[in-house]
Amino acid sequence: MKAKIIITPKKAVLDPQGKTVQGALEHIGYNGIRAVHIGKYIEIELDSDDRESAKKQLEEACYMFLSNPVIEDYKLEIE
Amino acid sequence: MKAKIIITPKKAVLDPQGKTVQGALEHIGYNGIRAVHIGKYIEIELDSDDRESAKKQLEEACYMFLSNPVIEDYKLEIE
Amino acid sequence: MRFAVIQFPASNCDQDAIYAIRFLGHNADFVWHKENSLNGADVVIIPGGFSYGDYLRTGAIARFSPIMQTVCEFAKNSGIVIGICNGFQILCEAGLLPGALIRNRSLQFRCEHVFLKPATFNSPFTCKIPQEKLLKIPVAHGEGCYYASPETIQELKTNDQILFQYCDKDGNLTEQSSPNGSLLNIAGICNQTRNVCGMMPHPERACELILNSEDGNFIFQSIIHSLSKTADKTAIKS
Amino acid sequence: MTEPKITPELIQKHNLSPQEYEQIKAVLGREPTYTELGIFSVMWSEHCSYKNTRPLLKTFPTKSPRILVGAGEENAGIIDIGDGLAIAFKIESHNHPSAVEPFQGAATGVGGIIRDIFTMGARPICVLDSLRFGEISNSEVRRLFNGVVAGIAHYGNCFGIPTIAGEVYFDEAYEGNPLINVFCLGVLKHNQIARGRACGIGNPVFYVGPATGRDGLAGAAFASQDLTDESAEQQRGAVQVGDPFMEKLVCEACLELLATGAVAGIQDMGAAGLTCSTCETAARADTGIEIELKKVPQRAPDMTPYEIMLSESQERMLIIVHKGREEEVKTIFDKWDLPWAQIGYVTDTGRMVVKYDGKVVADIPAKAIATESPVYHREAREPSYISEVRSFKIEQIQRKFEPSEQLELLLANPSIASKNWVFRQYDYMVRNNTVVYPGSDAAVIRIKADCLPPDPEDVNIGSATKITDAKISEKFIAVSSDCNGSYVYLDPYEGSKLAVVEAARNLACSGATPLGVTDNLNFGNPYNPELFWQLKESVRGIAEACRALNTPITGGNCSLYNQSPIGQIDPTPTIAMVGLIEDRNHITTQWFKDEGNTILLLGLPVDVEDPLQGLGGSAYLRTVYGIKNGTPPRCDLNRAILLNETILGLIHGGSIKSAHDCSEGGLATCLAECCISHQIARNTPALIGAEINLTKEVIEKFKLDSDKILPEALLFGETQNRVVITTLPQYAGKILSRAAIYNYPAAIIGKVGGSKLIIKTDVGEHLWDVSKLYDIWWNSIAKAMH
Ligand SMILES: Nc1ncnc2c1ncn2[C@@H]1O[C@H](COP(=O)(O)OP(=O)(O)O)[C@@H](O)[C@H]1O
Ligand SMILES: [Mg+2]
C-alpha cells in the first residue's frame, strides 16, 4: 500500500518559489500562465493493507509533522 | 485549467530527506513503513482550455526545466 | 589575462571572484546575465551564490539566462570556464558538465574549510598545483553532494575527469572528510575536453593568508599558466 | 466599500485604551475611520511608539564625537570610523513571530534588520544572531531551535551576507518564548548617508519590491501583547514568508539608485509597513505625504485599505525621488526585474493622506502618529524574589567538589559547549572579509573597498555595476553580543552592567577598541510593576556601564511582553558592541598558539570580597546543583576599564599571542577553551595542552590568601574582569611590569604544551586529555539534536 501526500503553501501565504518559477517559465517563452505554486510530494510505502487505520494514523502525521500547518495545507491519499 | 506535476527522485539516487523522514516517523511510533520518498509538487494554473497543446508544451517544460532528468522523474497531469 | 565573472540575480560570490583575480594581478569584471557578449574575456567564472534564490533547483533557472548561450559557445570553442559552487550547479544544469548536485546528506548547509586532494594534474585547473599538496579551501553549500549514474562515474574515471576529492588532513579519502556525501568524495570535475571545470569548494575564498588560506591561488595560477602557454604557442605560430 | 463601525469592543481589540481613543479624537477633531483606527493602533503600539520605555531610553548615553547619526534619528545609528568611512548597525528582535513559526519568523527577522541597514545607504556586510531557548532536552525546544537556525541560515546565506557571531543560551525561562535577536552592520562613506525623509514638496513617492499581501497583518500590534495561545493562533493566519532572493535584488537596486543621486529619501517598510514608512518619512521632513492605494501592487485579491496599510509583507521599500528623475528609478528596478509603482507624492500639508480609488480613507497629521504618541511612566516595584536571591549563601548547598567530572559537565552544557552546530550552517565567510570566524571571543571582519556601496561612477545604468579598483585604508571591525540572562534575573542592575562589560572585554581581547553599542531589551509586560522594575534597573545599569566605557548607544530595540504560557522569561538585555581595529597585526584570537608559550592571568583569580566568590548565578551552580540563585559576580566598572586598557596596550605592543576572557564556567572552562577551540578545517582541530599552577604560591602573587578561597570558586567561579593571555616566555616579565603600571593584578599561571590540560591547586592535581575535552565540547549540541 502506498500513501501519497501533497503539501502546498497556503494560498494567502507568499510563495516566492512559485513566483520565481512563473517568471522563469514566462521568460523561457511559456505564455498564459496565471500562477505557479510549488509544494512537496511525499510517498510512503506501507507494509499494512488496512487502509482505514493507515489513513487515520497518517492524517495525524501529516498535521503534526510532515506539513507545517501554519503555512501549508496537505492532501493525503491512500492507494 | 490546471497542470499538476509530481517530481520524484529517481530510485537509484539517494534520498537522504526520505530516509530522515522515515527515521523520524519510526521514532514517533509509526511502524511498518517500508520506504519514504520525497519529491516536489508543482501546480500551474493556465489561461487556456486546450488540454492537448498545454500537455505538449508542459511535457517539454517538465523535461527541460521543471525536472532534472539526471536525478528525477516526473509525472504530468492536466485537470 | 582577462576574466569575466558572470553576474546572475543573487550571485553573491561574484565580487569575491573579482577580488581574488585582481589580487593575483589580473583583470576581472562583471558581465550581466542579460548580456550576450563576454567582451573578449579569456576565462569565464560562473561564481557562487544563490542565483534566482536557488528556487526550484539550484542552478536550474540561471542557465536560461541569455549570457549562458554565449558561455556555451565559448566553451565549445575551447574557452576556459570554471563554475564555483552555484556555478558548478549551473554548469551541470546547462549540460556543460555531467551529473548533478543534490542536497548534502546531513540535510544541512555546511560552511567550513576542507582538504582537497587533486586527482589529476592534467588539466588547466590543476597543472600548477605542487605534487603531494593538499589544498585547504572552504566549502559553503547546502546542495553539494555530487551524483551521477554509474556509467557516467565510470566515464569520469576512465577519462581522468575527476579533478578534486575531499580528503582528511593526511590525504585519505574518508567518508568523514566529505562535507556532503558526494560519490567518490568528488569535489570537482572537468568535461571531456578539459576546458570546463566545476567545483563546490571556493578557491576565491582562499586567496590570501588573512583569510586563512592561499591554496585557492594554485587553481587560478594553473588557469593563467595554461592560457599563457597557449598564448605563447599562438604567438610563435603567427 | 463599507468599513466596520467603531465600537468600544473594536477599540479594545485594537489594543487602544479609552483614553488613547479620546486622544485620537482630539488629534483628528472627529471620530476616526476604520482605516485610521488601524493606523493609530499600530503606530501607537508598544513596538512602534515605545510608549512605556521612552522615558527610560532617554537616560542612555547617545553622544560621542564619532556619532554621525544618533539613536532614534533614523532607522539605524551611524558611527565614524575615520578616513571618511562609517558604519551603520542595529539589532532587532523577532521573538513572537519565531515562536509561532520558527523558520520564517527568524528568516524574516534577518531580512528586516538587513533592510534597516541598507535603508541608511550602507552596504550590509555582516549579521550576528543572539538566541535564547528553553532546555534542549525538550523536543519542542529542539524543533524551535532547529527551525530558527535553519531560517537564519536560509535568509543570510541566500542573501549573501556572512553571519559571523552570536550567542545561544538554553534555559527553562525561555521555554515557549524563545528570543531571536539579529544584528546587522553595514559600511558606507560619510557622503553616502541616506535619510528616511520625505523631502521636497511635489516629489514623487515610489513603492518598490514585491506586491502587498495579507502577511503579518498588524504584526506590530502582535509584538506588543503578551504571547498567549490565543494571540499566537491569530497570528498563524498571517505568517510572513521571507524571500531573501528578492531582498538581495532590492538591496543592490537601492544602493545603485542611491548612487545616482536621484533619491530624496528612502525607508524600508518594516513593522506597520506602508503606514509607518509614509508617516515617519513625512514627520522627519516636516512635510506631508499623499498616496493612492489602488496603485500599490497587490498580491491578494480584494484587499481593503485597512489591510493594505497594515500589511507587513516583506522586502518592500518606500522611495522619495527628486522630481524629474523618475526614469532612473524605472530603469534600475527594471534591470533587476523588480516591481515598482509610483504611488503618491510629497505635500506641504504636514498630513498623511491615504486615498483609495480617489476617496480619502485616512487623513492624519503625520507627526501626531509618528512622534507624538502617548508616553507613560509605569510603576516599578522590586520583585519579591530579589530578597530571597540576596540572602542565598553557599552553605545552603551540599558541596561536592569533583573537578574532573564537573569541568566535563560544564563543557557539555549546551550554553557553554561549542556552537559549531549552529554556525557551520551559516555562511560566515562570503564576501571575503571575515578574518576571525565564529568561535573566538569576538568575530573580526575586514573593510575593504568592495564593501562600500557603489559610487556614481560605478553605476552603469541597465548593466552590471563596476567594482572599483580604488584602495581604501584597510580597517577591521570586531563585534560581540553578550548577555547572561541569569545574572540579569538575579540582579537586573549589576547583571546588565556585566553584559556591557563582557561585550567590551570580548572586543578588547580581540584587539579592538570599543566604539558603540546597540541593545535589544527583551523583557516582560511593562504593566506589571515587578517586571517593569527589572527593565528600569537594567536600563540604569546599561546606561552607567556605557557611559563609563565611553560606548554610546546608537540605537536598539525593545521587545516587551515576553512570556510564555508557563511564565516569565529571564530579563535579557542583549548588548551588541562594535569595536575598531586599525592594524591587522593587532587582531588577536582566544586559542593557545605554540608549545612553550607562557600563560598569564590578568585579574584576580577570585573576588574574595564577594561572599559567593563569583559562584552566584554561575553556570557551575546551575549545571552541578540545578540552582539559579545568589547575587551575580560584582561588576567593578573602573576595573573593567583598566583591564581593557591593559589588554589593548599589550596587544598594541605586539607581545600577546592569545587572549581569552573568563565568562560562564569560570577559569577552568576558559583554559579548556584555549586548548580546544582552534578549528583548522573540517574534523581537524588544533589541540594543545597546558600546565597550570594555581597553588598557594601563585595565588599569593595576586596578594590573596589561598586558604580563604573556595576550590570550586577558583576553578569555576565567574569573578569578573579576568583574561587569560599567552606570550613568549621572554616577554612575560615585560607584561607583568606593564600590568603593574596599570595597577592591574597579574601573574604567570602556567605554560602551553603537551596533550593534557593539567591544573594544580592546593587540593590536588587535576588532569584532562584535551582530545576528550574537545570531543565533549565540540559535539554536545549535535548529540542533543540527534
Ligand atoms: N548563534 C551563533 N551564531 C554565530 N556564532 C555564534 C553563535 N553562538 C555562538 N557563536 C560564537 O561562538 C563563540 C562562543 O560564544 P559564547 O560562548 O557566547 O562566547 P563568549 O562567552 O565569549 O561571549 C563566539 O565566537 C560566538 O560568536
Ligand atoms: Mg568571551
XYZ file of N, CA and C in Angstrom, chain B:
237
model
N -7.809 25.990 -16.317
C -7.212 24.658 -16.399
C -5.970 24.593 -15.507
N -5.732 23.418 -14.989
C -4.623 23.278 -14.055
C -3.726 22.134 -14.483
N -2.418 22.352 -14.395
C -1.493 21.240 -14.612
C -0.894 20.869 -13.277
N -0.818 19.580 -13.008
C -0.240 19.118 -11.748
C 0.951 18.241 -12.063
N 2.067 18.593 -11.493
C 3.287 17.873 -11.817
C 3.910 17.324 -10.544
N 4.221 16.060 -10.595
C 4.883 15.451 -9.448
C 6.289 15.042 -9.868
N 7.243 15.501 -9.114
C 8.643 15.212 -9.448
C 9.237 14.399 -8.315
N 9.785 13.244 -8.641
C 10.339 12.387 -7.588
C 11.787 12.057 -7.897
N 12.574 11.850 -6.851
C 13.963 11.457 -7.092
C 13.970 10.071 -7.736
N 14.843 9.856 -8.683
C 14.999 8.525 -9.280
C 15.367 7.534 -8.180
N 14.913 6.313 -8.371
C 15.114 5.323 -7.312
C 16.601 5.123 -6.969
N 17.458 5.242 -7.975
C 18.878 4.972 -7.727
C 19.555 6.108 -6.974
N 18.944 7.266 -7.002
C 19.572 8.428 -6.374
C 19.283 8.406 -4.893
N 20.283 8.715 -4.092
C 19.973 8.652 -2.670
C 19.055 9.802 -2.280
N 18.189 9.502 -1.353
C 17.178 10.466 -0.945
C 17.298 10.626 0.564
N 18.300 11.392 1.012
C 18.533 11.477 2.453
C 17.330 12.057 3.187
N 16.603 12.930 2.488
C 15.432 13.517 3.136
C 14.390 12.438 3.421
N 14.170 11.588 2.426
C 13.219 10.495 2.609
C 13.637 9.600 3.766
N 14.924 9.294 3.792
C 15.453 8.446 4.870
C 15.231 9.103 6.232
N 15.500 10.393 6.304
C 15.359 11.089 7.574
C 13.910 11.104 8.038
N 13.018 11.370 7.097
C 11.603 11.402 7.464
C 11.151 10.018 7.907
N 11.622 8.995 7.198
C 11.262 7.640 7.600
C 11.726 7.372 9.028
N 12.991 7.733 9.293
C 13.522 7.531 10.642
C 12.690 8.270 11.676
N 12.339 9.488 11.353
C 11.591 10.296 12.316
C 10.208 9.704 12.554
N 9.572 9.235 11.471
C 8.244 8.636 11.626
C 8.334 7.408 12.519
N 9.362 6.596 12.286
C 9.520 5.406 13.124
C 9.757 5.806 14.567
N 10.560 6.859 14.722
C 10.888 7.301 16.062
C 9.640 7.714 16.839
N 8.677 8.386 16.139
C 7.485 8.774 16.902
C 6.435 7.672 16.928
N 6.807 6.498 16.419
C 5.946 5.360 16.684
C 5.173 4.818 15.498
N 5.473 5.277 14.289
C 4.808 4.690 13.131
C 5.606 3.489 12.669
N 4.964 2.341 12.678
C 5.688 1.144 12.261
C 5.239 0.715 10.885
N 5.920 -0.263 10.369
C 5.519 -0.846 9.094
C 5.708 0.093 7.922
N 6.696 0.974 8.005
C 6.977 1.833 6.858
C 8.125 1.243 6.074
N 7.876 0.977 4.818
C 8.876 0.312 4.020
C 9.851 1.337 3.427
N 9.310 2.456 2.999
C 10.176 3.475 2.402
C 9.436 4.799 2.337
N 10.198 5.874 2.348
C 9.619 7.204 2.156
C 10.401 7.884 1.040
N 9.699 8.474 0.104
C 10.364 9.223 -0.961
C 9.833 10.645 -0.933
N 10.752 11.584 -1.079
C 10.293 12.967 -1.040
C 10.607 13.661 -2.346
N 9.590 14.267 -2.886
C 9.767 14.954 -4.159
C 9.099 16.316 -4.126
N 8.797 16.795 -5.327
C 8.208 18.133 -5.436
C 6.852 18.045 -6.073
N 6.050 19.010 -5.744
C 4.743 19.103 -6.380
C 4.615 20.493 -6.972
N 4.277 20.553 -8.249
C 4.135 21.852 -8.898
C 2.748 21.955 -9.511
N 2.065 23.045 -9.215
C 0.748 23.243 -9.780
C 0.817 24.490 -10.651
N 0.367 24.355 -11.871
C 0.404 25.503 -12.778
C -1.013 25.830 -13.223
N -1.454 27.045 -12.926
C -2.780 27.471 -13.389
C -2.626 28.101 -14.759
N -3.441 27.599 -15.707
C -3.291 28.055 -17.088
C -4.516 28.831 -17.546
N -4.282 29.769 -18.449
C -5.394 30.520 -19.029
C -6.193 29.639 -19.986
N -5.450 28.924 -20.806
C -6.085 28.248 -21.952
C -6.915 27.055 -21.501
N -7.732 26.530 -22.422
C -8.531 25.343 -22.132
C -8.171 24.205 -23.069
N -7.117 24.427 -23.836
C -6.726 23.433 -24.826
C -5.767 22.427 -24.181
N -6.354 21.328 -23.727
C -5.575 20.326 -22.998
C -4.390 19.808 -23.788
N -4.689 19.476 -25.037
C -3.673 18.794 -25.837
C -2.414 19.638 -25.985
N -2.622 20.890 -26.399
C -1.436 21.704 -26.642
C -0.751 22.051 -25.324
N -1.561 22.240 -24.274
C -0.959 22.516 -22.964
C -0.078 21.348 -22.563
N -0.619 20.168 -22.757
C 0.113 18.972 -22.349
C 1.454 18.893 -23.087
N 1.385 19.146 -24.393
C 2.603 19.043 -25.190
C 3.653 20.046 -24.716
N 3.180 21.275 -24.560
C 4.086 22.330 -24.100
C 4.713 21.990 -22.757
N 3.848 21.551 -21.854
C 4.341 21.337 -20.495
C 5.220 20.096 -20.381
N 4.943 19.089 -21.207
C 5.846 17.927 -21.225
C 7.272 18.417 -21.431
N 7.383 19.298 -22.399
C 8.698 19.809 -22.721
C 9.281 20.583 -21.529
N 8.452 21.441 -20.934
C 8.919 22.219 -19.784
C 9.352 21.298 -18.654
N 8.598 20.220 -18.468
C 8.934 19.288 -17.396
C 10.303 18.680 -17.643
N 10.529 18.281 -18.863
C 11.767 17.584 -19.168
C 12.961 18.537 -19.198
N 12.718 19.723 -19.765
C 13.810 20.665 -19.990
C 14.149 21.484 -18.752
N 13.126 21.705 -17.933
C 13.311 22.742 -16.921
C 12.808 22.340 -15.532
N 11.568 21.869 -15.489
C 10.982 21.662 -14.153
C 11.591 20.472 -13.433
N 12.039 19.481 -14.176
C 12.749 18.387 -13.517
C 14.158 18.298 -14.084
N 15.011 17.608 -13.385
C 16.351 17.335 -13.899
C 16.456 15.835 -14.165
N 16.420 15.442 -15.436
C 16.347 14.013 -15.776
C 17.519 13.190 -15.247
N 18.598 13.829 -14.862
C 19.718 13.064 -14.308
C 19.330 12.439 -12.971
N 18.504 13.145 -12.231
C 18.205 12.677 -10.882
C 16.713 12.501 -10.609
N 15.881 12.973 -11.526
C 14.457 12.988 -11.194
C 13.583 12.403 -12.305
N 12.428 11.881 -11.877
C 11.363 11.519 -12.809
C 10.208 12.472 -12.591
N 9.365 12.601 -13.608
C 8.195 13.460 -13.376
C 6.936 12.797 -13.909
N 5.829 13.297 -13.414
C 4.523 12.841 -13.892
C 3.684 14.091 -14.068
N 3.082 14.219 -15.251
C 2.302 15.426 -15.543
C 0.849 15.048 -15.736
N -0.021 15.795 -15.092
C -1.457 15.580 -15.281
C -2.112 16.918 -15.566
N -3.071 16.901 -16.482
C -3.801 18.158 -16.723
C -5.231 17.962 -16.237
N -5.719 18.933 -15.547
C -7.057 18.788 -14.965
C -8.011 19.860 -15.444
